[in-house]
mmCIF file of N, CA and C in Angstrom:
data_model
loop_
_atom_site.group_PDB
_atom_site.id
_atom_site.type_symbol
_atom_site.label_atom_id
_atom_site.label_comp_id
_atom_site.label_asym_id
_atom_site.label_seq_id
_atom_site.Cartn_x
_atom_site.Cartn_y
_atom_site.Cartn_z
ATOM 1 N N MET A 1 102.540 -6.333 159.642
ATOM 2 C CA MET A 1 103.016 -5.076 159.095
ATOM 3 C C MET A 1 102.299 -3.943 159.825
ATOM 4 N N THR A 2 103.050 -2.928 160.250
ATOM 5 C CA THR A 2 102.460 -1.814 160.971
ATOM 6 C C THR A 2 101.804 -0.840 160.011
ATOM 7 N N GLU A 3 101.099 0.109 160.592
ATOM 8 C CA GLU A 3 100.365 1.081 159.795
ATOM 9 C C GLU A 3 101.303 1.971 158.978
ATOM 10 N N ASN A 4 102.474 2.303 159.514
ATOM 11 C CA ASN A 4 103.430 3.192 158.841
ATOM 12 C C ASN A 4 104.329 2.454 157.857
ATOM 13 N N GLN A 5 104.320 1.142 157.914
ATOM 14 C CA GLN A 5 105.219 0.373 157.061
ATOM 15 C C GLN A 5 104.504 0.001 155.769
ATOM 16 N N SER A 6 105.169 0.247 154.657
ATOM 17 C CA SER A 6 104.562 -0.058 153.360
ATOM 18 C C SER A 6 105.095 -1.390 152.858
ATOM 19 N N PRO A 7 104.377 -2.043 151.941
ATOM 20 C CA PRO A 7 104.846 -3.311 151.390
ATOM 21 C C PRO A 7 106.165 -3.171 150.629
ATOM 22 N N LEU A 8 106.524 -1.955 150.251
ATOM 23 C CA LEU A 8 107.770 -1.730 149.517
ATOM 24 C C LEU A 8 108.985 -2.203 150.311
ATOM 25 N N PHE A 9 108.920 -2.115 151.624
ATOM 26 C CA PHE A 9 110.063 -2.489 152.445
ATOM 27 C C PHE A 9 110.281 -3.992 152.509
ATOM 28 N N ASP A 10 109.327 -4.764 152.017
ATOM 29 C CA ASP A 10 109.477 -6.206 151.992
ATOM 30 C C ASP A 10 110.077 -6.697 150.677
ATOM 31 N N VAL A 11 110.372 -5.810 149.775
ATOM 32 C CA VAL A 11 110.899 -6.176 148.465
ATOM 33 C C VAL A 11 112.348 -6.639 148.606
ATOM 34 N N GLN A 12 112.653 -7.747 147.944
ATOM 35 C CA GLN A 12 114.014 -8.258 147.904
ATOM 36 C C GLN A 12 114.585 -8.021 146.515
ATOM 37 N N ILE A 13 115.873 -7.812 146.432
ATOM 38 C CA ILE A 13 116.526 -7.611 145.134
ATOM 39 C C ILE A 13 116.990 -8.976 144.640
ATOM 40 N N ASP A 14 116.366 -9.442 143.553
ATOM 41 C CA ASP A 14 116.751 -10.740 142.998
ATOM 42 C C ASP A 14 117.965 -10.572 142.074
ATOM 43 N N GLU A 15 118.430 -11.687 141.520
ATOM 44 C CA GLU A 15 119.634 -11.667 140.686
ATOM 45 C C GLU A 15 119.458 -10.832 139.422
ATOM 46 N N THR A 16 118.265 -10.864 138.832
ATOM 47 C CA THR A 16 118.013 -10.060 137.630
ATOM 48 C C THR A 16 118.095 -8.578 137.968
ATOM 49 N N SER A 17 117.476 -8.186 139.076
ATOM 50 C CA SER A 17 117.532 -6.780 139.496
ATOM 51 C C SER A 17 118.963 -6.368 139.827
ATOM 52 N N LYS A 18 119.711 -7.265 140.466
ATOM 53 C CA LYS A 18 121.119 -6.970 140.762
ATOM 54 C C LYS A 18 121.904 -6.734 139.473
ATOM 55 N N SER A 19 121.655 -7.576 138.485
ATOM 56 C CA SER A 19 122.397 -7.400 137.227
ATOM 57 C C SER A 19 122.011 -6.090 136.557
ATOM 58 N N TYR A 20 120.733 -5.701 136.637
ATOM 59 C CA TYR A 20 120.314 -4.413 136.079
ATOM 60 C C TYR A 20 120.986 -3.253 136.819
ATOM 61 N N LEU A 21 121.001 -3.337 138.139
ATOM 62 C CA LEU A 21 121.618 -2.266 138.927
ATOM 63 C C LEU A 21 123.126 -2.171 138.670
ATOM 64 N N ILE A 22 123.774 -3.296 138.495
ATOM 65 C CA ILE A 22 125.208 -3.288 138.199
ATOM 66 C C ILE A 22 125.452 -2.698 136.814
ATOM 67 N N GLU A 23 124.590 -3.033 135.857
ATOM 68 C CA GLU A 23 124.733 -2.454 134.516
ATOM 69 C C GLU A 23 124.469 -0.944 134.550
ATOM 70 N N ILE A 24 123.463 -0.520 135.325
ATOM 71 C CA ILE A 24 123.201 0.909 135.480
ATOM 72 C C ILE A 24 124.421 1.594 136.088
ATOM 73 N N ALA A 25 125.058 0.942 137.045
ATOM 74 C CA ALA A 25 126.254 1.518 137.671
ATOM 75 C C ALA A 25 127.384 1.677 136.656
ATOM 76 N N LYS A 26 127.527 0.717 135.758
ATOM 77 C CA LYS A 26 128.565 0.830 134.727
ATOM 78 C C LYS A 26 128.296 2.015 133.812
ATOM 79 N N TRP A 27 127.036 2.159 133.383
ATOM 80 C CA TRP A 27 126.690 3.297 132.528
ATOM 81 C C TRP A 27 126.837 4.610 133.290
ATOM 82 N N SER A 28 126.493 4.585 134.555
ATOM 83 C CA SER A 28 126.638 5.784 135.377
ATOM 84 C C SER A 28 128.102 6.188 135.492
ATOM 85 N N LYS A 29 128.973 5.206 135.641
ATOM 86 C CA LYS A 29 130.405 5.502 135.699
ATOM 87 C C LYS A 29 130.882 6.091 134.372
ATOM 88 N N PHE A 30 130.411 5.513 133.263
ATOM 89 C CA PHE A 30 130.772 6.018 131.940
ATOM 90 C C PHE A 30 130.352 7.483 131.787
ATOM 91 N N PHE A 31 129.085 7.775 132.102
ATOM 92 C CA PHE A 31 128.593 9.146 131.959
ATOM 93 C C PHE A 31 129.241 10.090 132.969
ATOM 94 N N GLY A 32 129.550 9.588 134.149
ATOM 95 C CA GLY A 32 130.244 10.416 135.139
ATOM 96 C C GLY A 32 131.635 10.803 134.676
ATOM 97 N N ILE A 33 132.378 9.842 134.146
ATOM 98 C CA ILE A 33 133.721 10.136 133.638
ATOM 99 C C ILE A 33 133.639 11.048 132.428
ATOM 100 N N LEU A 34 132.672 10.808 131.558
ATOM 101 C CA LEU A 34 132.456 11.691 130.414
ATOM 102 C C LEU A 34 132.152 13.112 130.877
ATOM 103 N N GLY A 35 131.362 13.237 131.944
ATOM 104 C CA GLY A 35 131.066 14.551 132.518
ATOM 105 C C GLY A 35 132.307 15.217 133.085
ATOM 106 N N TYR A 36 133.181 14.427 133.743
ATOM 107 C CA TYR A 36 134.450 14.978 134.236
ATOM 108 C C TYR A 36 135.280 15.538 133.076
ATOM 109 N N ILE A 37 135.355 14.773 131.993
ATOM 110 C CA ILE A 37 136.146 15.197 130.836
ATOM 111 C C ILE A 37 135.559 16.469 130.236
ATOM 112 N N LEU A 38 134.240 16.493 130.082
ATOM 113 C CA LEU A 38 133.592 17.677 129.523
ATOM 114 C C LEU A 38 133.794 18.888 130.439
ATOM 115 N N ALA A 39 133.658 18.690 131.747
ATOM 116 C CA ALA A 39 133.866 19.789 132.689
ATOM 117 C C ALA A 39 135.307 20.303 132.612
ATOM 118 N N ALA A 40 136.268 19.386 132.498
ATOM 119 C CA ALA A 40 137.667 19.804 132.389
ATOM 120 C C ALA A 40 137.910 20.585 131.105
ATOM 121 N N LEU A 41 137.337 20.122 130.005
ATOM 122 C CA LEU A 41 137.498 20.841 128.737
ATOM 123 C C LEU A 41 136.856 22.222 128.800
ATOM 124 N N LEU A 42 135.664 22.306 129.353
ATOM 125 C CA LEU A 42 135.007 23.604 129.500
ATOM 126 C C LEU A 42 135.809 24.535 130.400
ATOM 127 N N LEU A 43 136.381 23.981 131.458
ATOM 128 C CA LEU A 43 137.207 24.772 132.363
ATOM 129 C C LEU A 43 138.452 25.297 131.651
ATOM 130 N N LEU A 44 139.111 24.427 130.888
ATOM 131 C CA LEU A 44 140.296 24.858 130.140
ATOM 132 C C LEU A 44 139.958 25.935 129.121
ATOM 133 N N VAL A 45 138.873 25.735 128.380
ATOM 134 C CA VAL A 45 138.449 26.737 127.390
ATOM 135 C C VAL A 45 138.093 28.040 128.095
ATOM 136 N N GLY A 46 137.399 27.945 129.224
ATOM 137 C CA GLY A 46 137.035 29.144 129.979
ATOM 138 C C GLY A 46 138.250 29.924 130.431
ATOM 139 N N PHE A 47 139.236 29.226 131.009
ATOM 140 C CA PHE A 47 140.454 29.917 131.448
ATOM 141 C C PHE A 47 141.225 30.476 130.258
ATOM 142 N N PHE A 48 141.257 29.735 129.161
ATOM 143 C CA PHE A 48 141.937 30.230 127.960
ATOM 144 C C PHE A 48 141.289 31.527 127.480
ATOM 145 N N ILE A 49 139.963 31.542 127.447
ATOM 146 C CA ILE A 49 139.272 32.745 126.976
ATOM 147 C C ILE A 49 139.481 33.901 127.948
ATOM 148 N N VAL A 50 139.457 33.630 129.249
ATOM 149 C CA VAL A 50 139.667 34.701 130.231
ATOM 150 C C VAL A 50 141.069 35.288 130.092
ATOM 151 N N PHE A 51 142.093 34.416 130.002
ATOM 152 C CA PHE A 51 143.467 34.915 129.979
ATOM 153 C C PHE A 51 143.916 35.378 128.601
ATOM 154 N N ALA A 52 143.291 34.867 127.556
ATOM 155 C CA ALA A 52 143.640 35.311 126.207
ATOM 156 C C ALA A 52 142.575 36.267 125.677
ATOM 157 N N GLY A 53 141.782 36.802 126.575
ATOM 158 C CA GLY A 53 140.668 37.658 126.186
ATOM 159 C C GLY A 53 141.078 38.887 125.406
ATOM 160 N N ALA A 54 142.239 39.439 125.709
ATOM 161 C CA ALA A 54 142.673 40.653 125.002
ATOM 162 C C ALA A 54 142.891 40.353 123.524
ATOM 163 N N GLY A 55 143.469 39.213 123.239
ATOM 164 C CA GLY A 55 143.715 38.853 121.848
ATOM 165 C C GLY A 55 142.445 38.434 121.123
ATOM 166 N N LEU A 56 141.472 37.966 121.879
ATOM 167 C CA LEU A 56 140.217 37.518 121.280
ATOM 168 C C LEU A 56 139.121 38.584 121.337
ATOM 169 N N SER A 57 139.451 39.761 121.875
ATOM 170 C CA SER A 57 138.408 40.760 122.093
ATOM 171 C C SER A 57 137.719 41.178 120.804
ATOM 172 N N SER A 58 138.450 41.209 119.699
ATOM 173 C CA SER A 58 137.806 41.616 118.443
ATOM 174 C C SER A 58 136.765 40.587 117.999
ATOM 175 N N ALA A 59 137.004 39.318 118.303
ATOM 176 C CA ALA A 59 136.041 38.277 117.926
ATOM 177 C C ALA A 59 134.767 38.391 118.752
ATOM 178 N N PHE A 60 134.899 38.799 120.028
ATOM 179 C CA PHE A 60 133.736 38.897 120.901
ATOM 180 C C PHE A 60 133.060 40.260 120.822
ATOM 181 N N ASP A 61 133.723 41.262 120.262
ATOM 182 C CA ASP A 61 133.110 42.584 120.136
ATOM 183 C C ASP A 61 131.876 42.540 119.256
ATOM 184 N N ASP A 62 131.895 41.671 118.258
ATOM 185 C CA ASP A 62 130.731 41.543 117.383
ATOM 186 C C ASP A 62 129.505 41.034 118.145
ATOM 187 N N LEU A 63 129.760 40.266 119.216
ATOM 188 C CA LEU A 63 128.656 39.740 120.020
ATOM 189 C C LEU A 63 128.166 40.748 121.055
ATOM 190 N N GLY A 64 128.934 41.787 121.301
ATOM 191 C CA GLY A 64 128.547 42.791 122.280
ATOM 192 C C GLY A 64 128.899 42.414 123.707
ATOM 193 N N VAL A 65 129.761 41.420 123.913
ATOM 194 C CA VAL A 65 130.185 41.023 125.250
ATOM 195 C C VAL A 65 131.701 40.919 125.277
ATOM 196 N N SER A 66 132.250 40.971 126.472
ATOM 197 C CA SER A 66 133.701 40.853 126.589
ATOM 198 C C SER A 66 134.116 39.382 126.619
ATOM 199 N N GLY A 67 135.372 39.159 126.259
ATOM 200 C CA GLY A 67 135.904 37.802 126.293
ATOM 201 C C GLY A 67 135.923 37.241 127.696
ATOM 202 N N SER A 68 136.161 38.099 128.687
ATOM 203 C CA SER A 68 136.181 37.637 130.077
ATOM 204 C C SER A 68 134.821 37.106 130.496
ATOM 205 N N PHE A 69 133.754 37.772 130.062
ATOM 206 C CA PHE A 69 132.404 37.309 130.394
ATOM 207 C C PHE A 69 132.153 35.924 129.814
ATOM 208 N N ILE A 70 132.532 35.723 128.569
ATOM 209 C CA ILE A 70 132.351 34.415 127.923
ATOM 210 C C ILE A 70 133.167 33.358 128.663
ATOM 211 N N GLY A 71 134.408 33.683 129.026
ATOM 212 C CA GLY A 71 135.254 32.738 129.748
ATOM 213 C C GLY A 71 134.681 32.366 131.098
ATOM 214 N N ILE A 72 134.173 33.351 131.824
ATOM 215 C CA ILE A 72 133.571 33.080 133.129
ATOM 216 C C ILE A 72 132.304 32.241 132.960
ATOM 217 N N PHE A 73 131.555 32.491 131.894
ATOM 218 C CA PHE A 73 130.366 31.682 131.606
ATOM 219 C C PHE A 73 130.759 30.212 131.405
ATOM 220 N N TYR A 74 131.831 29.974 130.653
ATOM 221 C CA TYR A 74 132.310 28.602 130.439
ATOM 222 C C TYR A 74 132.734 27.956 131.764
ATOM 223 N N ILE A 75 133.379 28.713 132.626
ATOM 224 C CA ILE A 75 133.828 28.184 133.918
ATOM 225 C C ILE A 75 132.620 27.824 134.782
ATOM 226 N N ILE A 76 131.578 28.654 134.755
ATOM 227 C CA ILE A 76 130.366 28.358 135.515
ATOM 228 C C ILE A 76 129.698 27.091 134.984
ATOM 229 N N ILE A 77 129.624 26.944 133.671
ATOM 230 C CA ILE A 77 129.032 25.738 133.079
ATOM 231 C C ILE A 77 129.854 24.502 133.475
ATOM 232 N N ALA A 78 131.177 24.635 133.504
ATOM 233 C CA ALA A 78 132.034 23.518 133.922
ATOM 234 C C ALA A 78 131.727 23.121 135.363
ATOM 235 N N ALA A 79 131.544 24.108 136.219
ATOM 236 C CA ALA A 79 131.208 23.814 137.618
ATOM 237 C C ALA A 79 129.850 23.133 137.723
ATOM 238 N N LEU A 80 128.902 23.556 136.887
ATOM 239 C CA LEU A 80 127.582 22.930 136.897
ATOM 240 C C LEU A 80 127.634 21.480 136.412
ATOM 241 N N TYR A 81 128.556 21.163 135.517
ATOM 242 C CA TYR A 81 128.705 19.793 135.019
ATOM 243 C C TYR A 81 129.385 18.878 136.038
ATOM 244 N N PHE A 82 130.224 19.446 136.895
ATOM 245 C CA PHE A 82 131.021 18.618 137.787
ATOM 246 C C PHE A 82 130.171 17.872 138.814
ATOM 247 N N TYR A 83 129.218 18.558 139.454
ATOM 248 C CA TYR A 83 128.462 17.950 140.552
ATOM 249 C C TYR A 83 127.713 16.678 140.152
ATOM 250 N N PRO A 84 126.892 16.702 139.084
ATOM 251 C CA PRO A 84 126.194 15.453 138.751
ATOM 252 C C PRO A 84 127.153 14.354 138.307
ATOM 253 N N SER A 85 128.264 14.735 137.694
ATOM 254 C CA SER A 85 129.259 13.735 137.287
ATOM 255 C C SER A 85 129.849 13.056 138.516
ATOM 256 N N TYR A 86 130.148 13.843 139.528
ATOM 257 C CA TYR A 86 130.692 13.300 140.771
ATOM 258 C C TYR A 86 129.692 12.344 141.423
ATOM 259 N N LYS A 87 128.421 12.747 141.486
ATOM 260 C CA LYS A 87 127.407 11.906 142.113
ATOM 261 C C LYS A 87 127.182 10.618 141.326
ATOM 262 N N MET A 88 127.280 10.682 139.981
ATOM 263 C CA MET A 88 127.132 9.469 139.171
ATOM 264 C C MET A 88 128.282 8.501 139.433
ATOM 265 N N VAL A 89 129.481 9.023 139.548
ATOM 266 C CA VAL A 89 130.639 8.160 139.828
ATOM 267 C C VAL A 89 130.509 7.555 141.227
ATOM 268 N N GLN A 90 130.000 8.329 142.181
ATOM 269 C CA GLN A 90 129.797 7.800 143.525
ATOM 270 C C GLN A 90 128.743 6.690 143.525
ATOM 271 N N PHE A 91 127.674 6.878 142.759
ATOM 272 C CA PHE A 91 126.667 5.819 142.621
ATOM 273 C C PHE A 91 127.317 4.565 142.040
ATOM 274 N N ALA A 92 128.110 4.752 140.992
ATOM 275 C CA ALA A 92 128.760 3.621 140.327
ATOM 276 C C ALA A 92 129.753 2.913 141.248
ATOM 277 N N LYS A 93 130.307 3.634 142.173
ATOM 278 C CA LYS A 93 131.262 3.038 143.108
ATOM 279 C C LYS A 93 130.543 2.248 144.209
ATOM 280 N N HIS A 94 129.477 2.819 144.760
ATOM 281 C CA HIS A 94 128.824 2.209 145.921
ATOM 282 C C HIS A 94 127.862 1.075 145.573
ATOM 283 N N MET A 95 127.172 1.188 144.441
ATOM 284 C CA MET A 95 126.141 0.182 144.133
ATOM 285 C C MET A 95 126.723 -1.225 143.961
ATOM 286 N N PRO A 96 127.707 -1.438 143.079
ATOM 287 C CA PRO A 96 128.230 -2.814 142.961
ATOM 288 C C PRO A 96 128.852 -3.324 144.254
ATOM 289 N N ALA A 97 129.563 -2.440 144.965
ATOM 290 C CA ALA A 97 130.178 -2.866 146.227
ATOM 291 C C ALA A 97 129.114 -3.296 147.225
ATOM 292 N N GLY A 98 128.029 -2.544 147.300
ATOM 293 C CA GLY A 98 126.954 -2.894 148.222
ATOM 294 C C GLY A 98 126.242 -4.174 147.831
ATOM 295 N N LEU A 99 126.052 -4.380 146.526
ATOM 296 C CA LEU A 99 125.357 -5.595 146.078
ATOM 297 C C LEU A 99 126.227 -6.828 146.227
ATOM 298 N N TYR A 100 127.495 -6.732 145.833
ATOM 299 C CA TYR A 100 128.380 -7.899 145.920
ATOM 300 C C TYR A 100 128.654 -8.300 147.366
ATOM 301 N N ASN A 101 128.804 -7.304 148.247
ATOM 302 C CA ASN A 101 129.129 -7.581 149.647
ATOM 303 C C ASN A 101 127.899 -7.622 150.546
ATOM 304 N N GLN A 102 126.733 -7.437 149.944
ATOM 305 C CA GLN A 102 125.462 -7.423 150.669
ATOM 306 C C GLN A 102 125.503 -6.455 151.854
ATOM 307 N N GLN A 103 125.938 -5.230 151.554
ATOM 308 C CA GLN A 103 126.000 -4.174 152.565
ATOM 309 C C GLN A 103 124.924 -3.136 152.251
ATOM 310 N N GLN A 104 123.883 -3.146 153.058
ATOM 311 C CA GLN A 104 122.746 -2.266 152.833
ATOM 312 C C GLN A 104 123.140 -0.790 152.885
ATOM 313 N N ASP A 105 124.089 -0.437 153.757
ATOM 314 C CA ASP A 105 124.474 0.967 153.868
ATOM 315 C C ASP A 105 125.096 1.491 152.567
ATOM 316 N N LEU A 106 125.858 0.658 151.853
ATOM 317 C CA LEU A 106 126.440 1.086 150.577
ATOM 318 C C LEU A 106 125.375 1.223 149.496
ATOM 319 N N VAL A 107 124.410 0.295 149.489
ATOM 320 C CA VAL A 107 123.320 0.378 148.518
ATOM 321 C C VAL A 107 122.500 1.645 148.783
ATOM 322 N N THR A 108 122.238 1.919 150.046
ATOM 323 C CA THR A 108 121.493 3.125 150.413
ATOM 324 C C THR A 108 122.262 4.375 150.008
ATOM 325 N N GLU A 109 123.565 4.384 150.242
ATOM 326 C CA GLU A 109 124.400 5.525 149.832
ATOM 327 C C GLU A 109 124.386 5.691 148.315
ATOM 328 N N ALA A 110 124.416 4.591 147.591
ATOM 329 C CA ALA A 110 124.367 4.648 146.130
ATOM 330 C C ALA A 110 123.054 5.272 145.665
ATOM 331 N N PHE A 111 121.955 4.832 146.248
ATOM 332 C CA PHE A 111 120.658 5.400 145.863
ATOM 333 C C PHE A 111 120.555 6.873 146.265
ATOM 334 N N ALA A 112 121.169 7.250 147.376
ATOM 335 C CA ALA A 112 121.173 8.667 147.782
ATOM 336 C C ALA A 112 121.912 9.507 146.738
ATOM 337 N N ASN A 113 123.006 8.971 146.203
ATOM 338 C CA ASN A 113 123.743 9.682 145.156
ATOM 339 C C ASN A 113 122.931 9.783 143.872
ATOM 340 N N LEU A 114 122.232 8.706 143.523
ATOM 341 C CA LEU A 114 121.389 8.728 142.330
ATOM 342 C C LEU A 114 120.236 9.717 142.503
ATOM 343 N N LYS A 115 119.665 9.750 143.697
ATOM 344 C CA LYS A 115 118.605 10.712 143.991
ATOM 345 C C LYS A 115 119.127 12.138 143.837
ATOM 346 N N ALA A 116 120.346 12.396 144.289
ATOM 347 C CA ALA A 116 120.932 13.731 144.169
ATOM 348 C C ALA A 116 121.091 14.141 142.708
ATOM 349 N N VAL A 117 121.448 13.186 141.848
ATOM 350 C CA VAL A 117 121.586 13.476 140.415
ATOM 351 C C VAL A 117 120.241 13.894 139.838
ATOM 352 N N TYR A 118 119.200 13.127 140.124
ATOM 353 C CA TYR A 118 117.881 13.443 139.576
ATOM 354 C C TYR A 118 117.325 14.742 140.153
ATOM 355 N N ARG A 119 117.558 14.981 141.430
ATOM 356 C CA ARG A 119 117.109 16.240 142.033
ATOM 357 C C ARG A 119 117.830 17.416 141.381
ATOM 358 N N TYR A 120 119.128 17.276 141.162
ATOM 359 C CA TYR A 120 119.923 18.328 140.538
ATOM 360 C C TYR A 120 119.404 18.637 139.131
ATOM 361 N N PHE A 121 119.195 17.584 138.328
ATOM 362 C CA PHE A 121 118.681 17.801 136.972
ATOM 363 C C PHE A 121 117.271 18.380 137.000
ATOM 364 N N GLY A 122 116.469 18.009 137.971
ATOM 365 C CA GLY A 122 115.135 18.579 138.108
ATOM 366 C C GLY A 122 115.190 20.066 138.408
ATOM 367 N N ILE A 123 116.068 20.452 139.326
ATOM 368 C CA ILE A 123 116.204 21.869 139.668
ATOM 369 C C ILE A 123 116.720 22.658 138.474
ATOM 370 N N ILE A 124 117.721 22.127 137.783
ATOM 371 C CA ILE A 124 118.258 22.806 136.598
ATOM 372 C C ILE A 124 117.168 22.946 135.537
ATOM 373 N N THR A 125 116.362 21.907 135.350
ATOM 374 C CA THR A 125 115.277 21.958 134.367
ATOM 375 C C THR A 125 114.266 23.032 134.730
ATOM 376 N N ILE A 126 113.887 23.111 135.998
ATOM 377 C CA ILE A 126 112.937 24.138 136.439
ATOM 378 C C ILE A 126 113.506 25.535 136.213
ATOM 379 N N VAL A 127 114.780 25.728 136.531
ATOM 380 C CA VAL A 127 115.413 27.037 136.332
ATOM 381 C C VAL A 127 115.429 27.404 134.852
ATOM 382 N N VAL A 128 115.814 26.468 134.009
ATOM 383 C CA VAL A 128 115.881 26.743 132.566
ATOM 384 C C VAL A 128 114.487 27.025 132.006
ATOM 385 N N LEU A 129 113.495 26.238 132.410
ATOM 386 C CA LEU A 129 112.126 26.504 131.954
ATOM 387 C C LEU A 129 111.659 27.880 132.418
ATOM 388 N N GLY A 130 112.010 28.267 133.631
ATOM 389 C CA GLY A 130 111.680 29.600 134.127
ATOM 390 C C GLY A 130 112.336 30.691 133.298
ATOM 391 N N LEU A 131 113.599 30.470 132.923
ATOM 392 C CA LEU A 131 114.292 31.438 132.069
ATOM 393 C C LEU A 131 113.638 31.520 130.693
ATOM 394 N N TYR A 132 113.190 30.390 130.174
ATOM 395 C CA TYR A 132 112.475 30.392 128.889
ATOM 396 C C TYR A 132 111.185 31.213 128.987
ATOM 397 N N VAL A 133 110.457 31.029 130.076
ATOM 398 C CA VAL A 133 109.215 31.781 130.258
ATOM 399 C C VAL A 133 109.513 33.270 130.343
ATOM 400 N N LEU A 134 110.546 33.628 131.118
ATOM 401 C CA LEU A 134 110.926 35.042 131.222
ATOM 402 C C LEU A 134 111.366 35.603 129.875
ATOM 403 N N ALA A 135 112.115 34.821 129.114
ATOM 404 C CA ALA A 135 112.552 35.277 127.790
ATOM 405 C C ALA A 135 111.360 35.443 126.862
ATOM 406 N N PHE A 136 110.403 34.539 126.940
ATOM 407 C CA PHE A 136 109.206 34.632 126.103
ATOM 408 C C PHE A 136 108.403 35.880 126.454
ATOM 409 N N ILE A 137 108.206 36.111 127.752
ATOM 410 C CA ILE A 137 107.472 37.298 128.196
ATOM 411 C C ILE A 137 108.231 38.568 127.795
ATOM 412 N N GLY A 138 109.552 38.561 127.975
ATOM 413 C CA GLY A 138 110.359 39.708 127.563
ATOM 414 C C GLY A 138 110.268 39.947 126.068
ATOM 415 N N GLY A 139 110.248 38.889 125.293
ATOM 416 C CA GLY A 139 110.106 39.015 123.841
ATOM 417 C C GLY A 139 108.769 39.608 123.450
ATOM 418 N N LEU A 140 107.722 39.166 124.137
ATOM 419 C CA LEU A 140 106.397 39.716 123.879
ATOM 420 C C LEU A 140 106.344 41.199 124.228
ATOM 421 N N LEU A 141 106.929 41.559 125.383
ATOM 422 C CA LEU A 141 106.937 42.971 125.782
ATOM 423 C C LEU A 141 107.755 43.814 124.817
ATOM 424 N N PHE A 142 108.898 43.294 124.409
ATOM 425 C CA PHE A 142 109.748 44.021 123.464
ATOM 426 C C PHE A 142 109.035 44.193 122.120
ATOM 427 N N ALA A 143 108.353 43.138 121.672
ATOM 428 C CA ALA A 143 107.635 43.209 120.391
ATOM 429 C C ALA A 143 106.466 44.185 120.466
ATOM 430 N N SER A 144 105.812 44.265 121.628
ATOM 431 C CA SER A 144 104.673 45.183 121.755
ATOM 432 C C SER A 144 105.120 46.647 121.793
ATOM 433 N N LEU A 145 106.354 46.887 122.243
ATOM 434 C CA LEU A 145 106.888 48.256 122.294
ATOM 435 C C LEU A 145 107.410 48.694 120.932
ATOM 436 N N ALA A 146 107.746 47.772 120.067
ATOM 437 C CA ALA A 146 108.346 48.129 118.777
ATOM 438 C C ALA A 146 107.352 48.526 117.744
#
């Protein structure tokens, strides 16, 4: 073994690990399809609110925002849901095919898709935590001025 090579590269995937990965792929497909459905519903609701905003404006006036803003917010959330759902379905597609056909490139592609899902959720988590911190600081500043 060379200096740059780690023992991890000598690991073989046994039948138990294959069955776990195939089961993970099934759940990933389930959650990916569920994400597609949720994204489609959010998109439909968003477009409905944008185009029916005039009729719904009295309901949103109490919130202090326009119906179009709420609709666009729903459309943005739908777009945010689509990407990880797509990557989960891609993982679910490539992993079993790679394991059954013993094609390393498909297994590698599947793991790349899974990595993209976790990276995406990590970035979203960091952004949301940052927004929470900003909201907390803003709340403190607002409370100190009152």
